[in-house]
Amino acid sequence: MEGMRLGILTSGGDAPGLNAVIRGAVLTGERTAGHSFVGFRNGWQGVVEDDTMPLSRHQVKGINKLGGTIIGTSRTNPYEHGGAERVKEVLAKNEVDALIVVGGEGSLAGAQELYKDGVPIIGVPKTIDNDLGGTDYTFGFDTAVGIATEAMDRLRTTGESHSRCMVAEVMGRHVGWIALHSGLAVGAHLILIPERKTSMDEITHYVKGAYDRGRAPLVVVAEGFQLASMDTVHSELGLDEAGRPRLGGIANLLAPLIDEATGIETRATTLGHIQRGGTPSAFDRVLATRFGMAAVHAAQASQWGHMVSVRGTDIVVVGLEEAVGSLKVVPTERYDEAALLFG
Ligand code: F6P
């Protein structure tokens, strides 16, 4: 087969490992089949605005250890800017045969629509939240968990010095995977996740229990968590480009409530985008590189409408509908297992 020209774009919130995907794809494609690559800047925005950058071996050298994405990202929805017709027009103009789209749930849902409308697309799953169906892990998650764990180890020593309760807020819009894994790693006294509404009485029970044993309680909370008394997520920052509420601040809401209910001085820390920035972990670099390589093999096999994924330790290819069909939430039994160690 003659070499193809493949477009790459990164879409949605960034995740450590995006650059390793790009490098893995470009090196594999150039070396194994003479494919050439073009980057579309800032997600779908670069496609609909025809904003490209060259992606050859030269541009991707050494980038597997860099956080962020050298081609930029956005939450632009192509269907709000001309849809499949505009995408096909720009691909034709740039002589691009097919697209590799690295994205999360929203971006891959868009990719699936475009595929149905005749655009040849391979998906690569990405999110630090690890909430995509169809794959056991997404790159970025391991890095985020590592950063959150290190930050909370630090919160514990200062909390212990002052006998305070520390509330640490981590990312996790719909799911509590980062909270669960970092909370287990750090030995938190309570983990609060979006999948499980919890009352102030329960929170007070665990915080007081830990304090009465002589510990400085550490509570990990995912940004999308809701108290049993809440009927919507805590959001004070308006909506993002995709029309979703901007999250962040639930720890600030909880800390005074815990202080008041327990009489224990309580402080809140929101880790925010620190979890998404910076150097990817070795695990994420390897996973992302393998995803990039597999995406090129999938394109070569014309597996349009599919995405690469990891099952156990194997990289496989699944239909995009598996990723966008359902969120991968924390199963009840996984949370209950962790809860045995609360308090
Ligand atoms: O989806 C990944 C994520 O990091 C969520 O955990 C978070 O709610 C969201 O992105 C934040 O996005 P932004 O950087 O656009 O505010």
GROMACS .gro file of N, CA, C and O in nm, residues 238-323:
model
  344
  238GLY      N    1  -1.962   2.918   3.605
  238GLY     CA    2  -2.031   2.923   3.477
  238GLY      C    3  -2.010   2.798   3.393
  238GLY      O    4  -1.973   2.692   3.446
  239LEU      N    5  -2.032   2.812   3.262
  239LEU     CA    6  -2.026   2.696   3.171
  239LEU      C    7  -1.899   2.700   3.087
  239LEU      O    8  -1.844   2.808   3.059
  240ASP      N    9  -1.852   2.579   3.045
  240ASP     CA   10  -1.735   2.575   2.956
  240ASP      C   11  -1.780   2.583   2.810
  240ASP      O   12  -1.901   2.595   2.781
  241GLU      N   13  -1.681   2.573   2.717
  241GLU     CA   14  -1.712   2.583   2.573
  241GLU      C   15  -1.816   2.480   2.527
  241GLU      O   16  -1.888   2.503   2.432
  242ALA      N   17  -1.819   2.366   2.600
  242ALA     CA   18  -1.910   2.259   2.559
  242ALA      C   19  -2.044   2.272   2.632
  242ALA      O   20  -2.130   2.184   2.622
  243GLY      N   21  -2.062   2.381   2.708
  243GLY     CA   22  -2.190   2.402   2.778
  243GLY      C   23  -2.203   2.325   2.907
  243GLY      O   24  -2.312   2.316   2.964
  244ARG      N   25  -2.091   2.269   2.956
  244ARG     CA   26  -2.096   2.194   3.083
  244ARG      C   27  -2.058   2.288   3.198
  244ARG      O   28  -1.973   2.377   3.181
  245PRO      N   29  -2.118   2.265   3.319
  245PRO     CA   30  -2.076   2.350   3.431
  245PRO      C   31  -1.928   2.333   3.462
  245PRO      O   32  -1.879   2.220   3.463
  246ARG      N   33  -1.858   2.445   3.483
  246ARG     CA   34  -1.717   2.435   3.526
  246ARG      C   35  -1.718   2.395   3.671
  246ARG      O   36  -1.783   2.458   3.754
  247LEU      N   37  -1.643   2.291   3.703
  247LEU     CA   38  -1.643   2.238   3.840
  247LEU      C   39  -1.524   2.294   3.917
  247LEU      O   40  -1.438   2.362   3.864
  248GLY      N   41  -1.520   2.262   4.045
  248GLY     CA   42  -1.411   2.309   4.132
  248GLY      C   43  -1.470   2.387   4.247
  248GLY      O   44  -1.552   2.477   4.227
  249GLY      N   45  -1.431   2.349   4.368
  249GLY     CA   46  -1.475   2.426   4.485
  249GLY      C   47  -1.557   2.348   4.585
  249GLY      O   48  -1.592   2.400   4.691
  250ILE      N   49  -1.585   2.221   4.556
  250ILE     CA   50  -1.665   2.142   4.652
  250ILE      C   51  -1.590   2.127   4.785
  250ILE      O   52  -1.652   2.124   4.891
  251ALA      N   53  -1.456   2.123   4.781
  251ALA     CA   54  -1.380   2.112   4.907
  251ALA      C   55  -1.401   2.236   4.994
  251ALA      O   56  -1.414   2.226   5.116
  252ASN      N   57  -1.408   2.353   4.929
  252ASN     CA   58  -1.432   2.478   5.003
  252ASN      C   59  -1.571   2.481   5.064
  252ASN      O   60  -1.594   2.545   5.166
  253LEU      N   61  -1.664   2.415   4.998
  253LEU     CA   62  -1.800   2.408   5.052
  253LEU      C   63  -1.804   2.313   5.172
  253LEU      O   64  -1.868   2.340   5.274
  254LEU      N   65  -1.731   2.199   5.159
  254LEU     CA   66  -1.737   2.097   5.264
  254LEU      C   67  -1.662   2.137   5.391
  254LEU      O   68  -1.707   2.107   5.502
  255ALA      N   69  -1.546   2.204   5.375
  255ALA     CA   70  -1.459   2.228   5.491
  255ALA      C   71  -1.532   2.298   5.607
  255ALA      O   72  -1.528   2.249   5.721
  256PRO      N   73  -1.601   2.411   5.582
  256PRO     CA   74  -1.670   2.474   5.696
  256PRO      C   75  -1.782   2.388   5.753
  256PRO      O   76  -1.810   2.395   5.874
  257LEU      N   77  -1.845   2.307   5.668
  257LEU     CA   78  -1.952   2.220   5.718
  257LEU      C   79  -1.894   2.115   5.812
  257LEU      O   80  -1.952   2.082   5.916
  258ILE      N   81  -1.776   2.061   5.774
  258ILE     CA   82  -1.711   1.960   5.858
  258ILE      C   83  -1.664   2.025   5.988
  258ILE      O   84  -1.682   1.970   6.099
  259ASP      N   85  -1.606   2.142   5.976
  259ASP     CA   86  -1.558   2.218   6.092
  259ASP      C   87  -1.672   2.235   6.192
  259ASP      O   88  -1.660   2.208   6.312
  260GLU      N   89  -1.785   2.280   6.137
  260GLU     CA   90  -1.901   2.309   6.223
  260GLU      C   91  -1.958   2.181   6.286
  260GLU      O   92  -1.990   2.177   6.404
  261ALA      N   93  -1.967   2.075   6.205
  261ALA     CA   94  -2.029   1.951   6.254
  261ALA      C   95  -1.940   1.877   6.354
  261ALA      O   96  -1.990   1.805   6.441
  262THR      N   97  -1.808   1.891   6.341
  262THR     CA   98  -1.717   1.810   6.426
  262THR      C   99  -1.644   1.892   6.531
  262THR      O  100  -1.589   1.836   6.626
  263GLY      N  101  -1.636   2.022   6.511
  263GLY     CA  102  -1.556   2.105   6.602
  263GLY      C  103  -1.406   2.092   6.574
  263GLY      O  104  -1.323   2.147   6.646
  264ILE      N  105  -1.368   2.022   6.465
  264ILE     CA  106  -1.226   2.006   6.428
  264ILE      C  107  -1.190   2.112   6.324
  264ILE      O  108  -1.264   2.129   6.225
  265GLU      N  109  -1.082   2.184   6.346
  265GLU     CA  110  -1.040   2.284   6.247
  265GLU      C  111  -1.015   2.214   6.114
  265GLU      O  112  -0.941   2.115   6.108
  266THR      N  113  -1.079   2.263   6.009
  266THR     CA  114  -1.075   2.193   5.879
  266THR      C  115  -1.032   2.290   5.769
  266THR      O  116  -1.081   2.403   5.763
  267ARG      N  117  -0.943   2.246   5.683
  267ARG     CA  118  -0.891   2.328   5.573
  267ARG      C  119  -0.911   2.255   5.440
  267ARG      O  120  -0.905   2.131   5.436
  268ALA      N  121  -0.932   2.334   5.336
  268ALA     CA  122  -0.956   2.277   5.203
  268ALA      C  123  -0.844   2.311   5.107
  268ALA      O  124  -0.790   2.420   5.110
  269THR      N  125  -0.809   2.216   5.020
  269THR     CA  126  -0.714   2.239   4.910
  269THR      C  127  -0.773   2.182   4.781
  269THR      O  128  -0.814   2.065   4.779
  270THR      N  129  -0.777   2.264   4.677
  270THR     CA  130  -0.824   2.215   4.547
  270THR      C  131  -0.703   2.200   4.455
  270THR      O  132  -0.634   2.298   4.427
  271LEU      N  133  -0.677   2.079   4.410
  271LEU     CA  134  -0.556   2.055   4.329
  271LEU      C  135  -0.572   2.106   4.185
  271LEU      O  136  -0.475   2.148   4.122
  272GLY      N  137  -0.692   2.099   4.132
  272GLY     CA  138  -0.720   2.158   4.001
  272GLY      C  139  -0.629   2.111   3.889
  272GLY      O  140  -0.592   1.993   3.883
  273HIS      N  141  -0.590   2.205   3.804
  273HIS     CA  142  -0.520   2.168   3.681
  273HIS      C  143  -0.377   2.120   3.703
  273HIS      O  144  -0.313   2.071   3.609
  274ILE      N  145  -0.326   2.134   3.824
  274ILE     CA  146  -0.194   2.077   3.855
  274ILE      C  147  -0.193   1.928   3.820
  274ILE      O  148  -0.092   1.873   3.777
  275GLN      N  149  -0.309   1.863   3.836
  275GLN     CA  150  -0.319   1.719   3.806
  275GLN      C  151  -0.307   1.688   3.658
  275GLN      O  152  -0.284   1.574   3.619
  276ARG      N  153  -0.331   1.789   3.574
  276ARG     CA  154  -0.331   1.764   3.429
  276ARG      C  155  -0.204   1.809   3.361
  276ARG      O  156  -0.178   1.772   3.247
  277GLY      N  157  -0.127   1.894   3.431
  277GLY     CA  158  -0.010   1.951   3.365
  277GLY      C  159   0.116   1.871   3.390
  277GLY      O  160   0.118   1.779   3.471
  278GLY      N  161   0.220   1.906   3.319
  278GLY     CA  162   0.354   1.852   3.348
  278GLY      C  163   0.381   1.716   3.289
  278GLY      O  164   0.306   1.661   3.209
  279THR      N  165   0.494   1.664   3.331
  279THR     CA  166   0.552   1.542   3.276
  279THR      C  167   0.463   1.419   3.296
  279THR      O  168   0.423   1.390   3.408
  280PRO      N  169   0.436   1.344   3.190
  280PRO     CA  170   0.361   1.219   3.208
  280PRO      C  171   0.444   1.113   3.280
  280PRO      O  172   0.567   1.109   3.265
  281SER      N  173   0.378   1.028   3.357
  281SER     CA  174   0.448   0.917   3.422
  281SER      C  175   0.499   0.819   3.315
  281SER      O  176   0.453   0.821   3.200
  282ALA      N  177   0.589   0.731   3.356
  282ALA     CA  178   0.641   0.630   3.262
  282ALA      C  179   0.527   0.543   3.210
  282ALA      O  180   0.519   0.513   3.089
  283PHE      N  181   0.435   0.506   3.299
  283PHE     CA  182   0.320   0.422   3.258
  283PHE      C  183   0.242   0.492   3.146
  283PHE      O  184   0.208   0.431   3.044
  284ASP      N  185   0.214   0.621   3.166
  284ASP     CA  186   0.135   0.693   3.066
  284ASP      C  187   0.211   0.712   2.936
  284ASP      O  188   0.152   0.709   2.827
  285ARG      N  189   0.342   0.732   2.944
  285ARG     CA  190   0.421   0.746   2.820
  285ARG      C  191   0.415   0.619   2.738
  285ARG      O  192   0.404   0.622   2.615
  286VAL      N  193   0.425   0.507   2.808
  286VAL     CA  194   0.424   0.378   2.737
  286VAL      C  195   0.287   0.353   2.677
  286VAL      O  196   0.274   0.318   2.558
  287LEU      N  197   0.182   0.373   2.757
  287LEU     CA  198   0.046   0.349   2.707
  287LEU      C  199   0.017   0.441   2.588
  287LEU      O  200  -0.036   0.397   2.484
  288ALA      N  201   0.052   0.568   2.602
  288ALA     CA  202   0.023   0.665   2.496
  288ALA      C  203   0.102   0.632   2.368
  288ALA      O  204   0.049   0.639   2.257
  289THR      N  205   0.228   0.593   2.385
  289THR     CA  206   0.309   0.557   2.268
  289THR      C  207   0.247   0.436   2.197
  289THR      O  208   0.233   0.434   2.073
  290ARG      N  209   0.206   0.338   2.276
  290ARG     CA  210   0.146   0.217   2.216
  290ARG      C  211   0.014   0.253   2.146
  290ARG      O  212  -0.018   0.198   2.040
  291PHE      N  213  -0.064   0.344   2.206
  291PHE     CA  214  -0.190   0.387   2.142
  291PHE      C  215  -0.159   0.455   2.008
  291PHE      O  216  -0.228   0.432   1.909
  292GLY      N  217  -0.058   0.542   2.007
  292GLY     CA  218  -0.024   0.612   1.882
  292GLY      C  219   0.017   0.514   1.773
  292GLY      O  220  -0.025   0.525   1.657
  293MET      N  221   0.098   0.416   1.813
  293MET     CA  222   0.143   0.315   1.715
  293MET      C  223   0.025   0.234   1.663
  293MET      O  224   0.010   0.212   1.542
  294ALA      N  225  -0.063   0.193   1.757
  294ALA     CA  226  -0.178   0.110   1.719
  294ALA      C  227  -0.275   0.187   1.630
  294ALA      O  228  -0.341   0.129   1.543
  295ALA      N  229  -0.286   0.319   1.654
  295ALA     CA  230  -0.379   0.398   1.572
  295ALA      C  231  -0.334   0.396   1.425
  295ALA      O  232  -0.417   0.389   1.334
  296VAL      N  233  -0.203   0.401   1.403
  296VAL     CA  234  -0.152   0.396   1.265
  296VAL      C  235  -0.178   0.258   1.203
  296VAL      O  236  -0.222   0.248   1.087
  297HIS      N  237  -0.157   0.153   1.281
  297HIS     CA  238  -0.186   0.018   1.228
  297HIS      C  239  -0.335   0.006   1.194
  297HIS      O  240  -0.372  -0.054   1.093
  298ALA      N  241  -0.421   0.064   1.280
  298ALA     CA  242  -0.566   0.057   1.254
  298ALA      C  243  -0.601   0.135   1.127
  298ALA      O  244  -0.685   0.091   1.048
  299ALA      N  245  -0.535   0.250   1.108
  299ALA     CA  246  -0.561   0.329   0.986
  299ALA      C  247  -0.517   0.249   0.863
  299ALA      O  248  -0.586   0.244   0.761
  300GLN      N  249  -0.402   0.184   0.876
  300GLN     CA  250  -0.350   0.104   0.764
  300GLN      C  251  -0.446  -0.009   0.728
  300GLN      O  252  -0.459  -0.047   0.612
  301ALA      N  253  -0.517  -0.060   0.832
  301ALA     CA  254  -0.613  -0.168   0.807
  301ALA      C  255  -0.752  -0.112   0.777
  301ALA      O  256  -0.851  -0.186   0.776
  302SER      N  257  -0.761   0.019   0.758
  302SER     CA  258  -0.889   0.086   0.727
  302SER      C  259  -0.999   0.056   0.829
  302SER      O  260  -1.115   0.038   0.792
  303GLN      N  261  -0.961   0.052   0.955
  303GLN     CA  262  -1.062   0.023   1.059
  303GLN      C  263  -1.132   0.151   1.105
  303GLN      O  264  -1.134   0.185   1.223
  304TRP      N  265  -1.187   0.222   1.008
  304TRP     CA  266  -1.252   0.351   1.039
  304TRP      C  267  -1.368   0.330   1.134
  304TRP      O  268  -1.436   0.226   1.132
  305GLY      N  269  -1.392   0.432   1.219
  305GLY     CA  270  -1.502   0.420   1.316
  305GLY      C  271  -1.463   0.339   1.437
  305GLY      O  272  -1.550   0.303   1.517
  306HIS      N  273  -1.336   0.307   1.450
  306HIS     CA  274  -1.289   0.230   1.566
  306HIS      C  275  -1.191   0.314   1.647
  306HIS      O  276  -1.139   0.416   1.601
  307MET      N  277  -1.166   0.268   1.769
  307MET     CA  278  -1.061   0.334   1.848
  307MET      C  279  -0.970   0.228   1.907
  307MET      O  280  -1.008   0.112   1.924
  308VAL      N  281  -0.848   0.270   1.937
  308VAL     CA  282  -0.755   0.178   2.003
  308VAL      C  283  -0.787   0.177   2.152
  308VAL      O  284  -0.844   0.273   2.205
  309SER      N  285  -0.753   0.069   2.219
  309SER     CA  286  -0.790   0.057   2.360
  309SER      C  287  -0.696  -0.044   2.426
  309SER      O  288  -0.625  -0.118   2.356
  310VAL      N  289  -0.691  -0.042   2.558
  310VAL     CA  290  -0.610  -0.142   2.628
  310VAL      C  291  -0.701  -0.234   2.709
  310VAL      O  292  -0.792  -0.187   2.780
  311ARG      N  293  -0.680  -0.364   2.690
  311ARG     CA  294  -0.754  -0.465   2.766
  311ARG      C  295  -0.650  -0.549   2.839
  311ARG      O  296  -0.571  -0.618   2.773
  312GLY      N  297  -0.646  -0.538   2.971
  312GLY     CA  298  -0.536  -0.602   3.042
  312GLY      C  299  -0.408  -0.535   3.000
  312GLY      O  300  -0.392  -0.414   3.016
  313THR      N  301  -0.317  -0.611   2.940
  313THR     CA  302  -0.194  -0.549   2.890
  313THR      C  303  -0.189  -0.545   2.737
  313THR      O  304  -0.088  -0.504   2.680
  314ASP      N  305  -0.298  -0.588   2.673
  314ASP     CA  306  -0.299  -0.591   2.526
  314ASP      C  307  -0.364  -0.467   2.466
  314ASP      O  308  -0.468  -0.421   2.516
  315ILE      N  309  -0.306  -0.418   2.359
  315ILE     CA  310  -0.369  -0.308   2.285
  315ILE      C  311  -0.460  -0.372   2.180
  315ILE      O  312  -0.416  -0.458   2.103
  316VAL      N  313  -0.588  -0.331   2.181
  316VAL     CA  314  -0.684  -0.388   2.087
  316VAL      C  315  -0.757  -0.273   2.017
  316VAL      O  316  -0.733  -0.156   2.045
  317VAL      N  317  -0.847  -0.309   1.927
  317VAL     CA  318  -0.925  -0.209   1.855
  317VAL      C  319  -1.073  -0.240   1.880
  317VAL      O  320  -1.116  -0.355   1.867
  318VAL      N  321  -1.151  -0.138   1.920
  318VAL     CA  322  -1.294  -0.158   1.947
  318VAL      C  323  -1.374  -0.051   1.873
  318VAL      O  324  -1.320   0.053   1.834
  319GLY      N  325  -1.504  -0.076   1.856
  319GLY     CA  326  -1.589   0.023   1.789
  319GLY      C  327  -1.600   0.150   1.873
  319GLY      O  328  -1.602   0.142   1.996
  320LEU      N  329  -1.608   0.265   1.809
  320LEU     CA  330  -1.619   0.391   1.883
  320LEU      C  331  -1.742   0.391   1.974
  320LEU      O  332  -1.742   0.456   2.078
  321GLU      N  333  -1.845   0.317   1.933
  321GLU     CA  334  -1.967   0.318   2.014
  321GLU      C  335  -1.943   0.261   2.154
  321GLU      O  336  -2.011   0.296   2.250
  322GLU      N  337  -1.841   0.174   2.166
  322GLU     CA  338  -1.811   0.119   2.299
  322GLU      C  339  -1.760   0.227   2.393
  322GLU      O  340  -1.782   0.223   2.514
  323ALA      N  341  -1.689   0.325   2.338
  323ALA     CA  342  -1.632   0.432   2.421
  323ALA      C  343  -1.738   0.535   2.457
  323ALA      O  344  -1.738   0.587   2.568
   0.00000   0.00000   0.00000
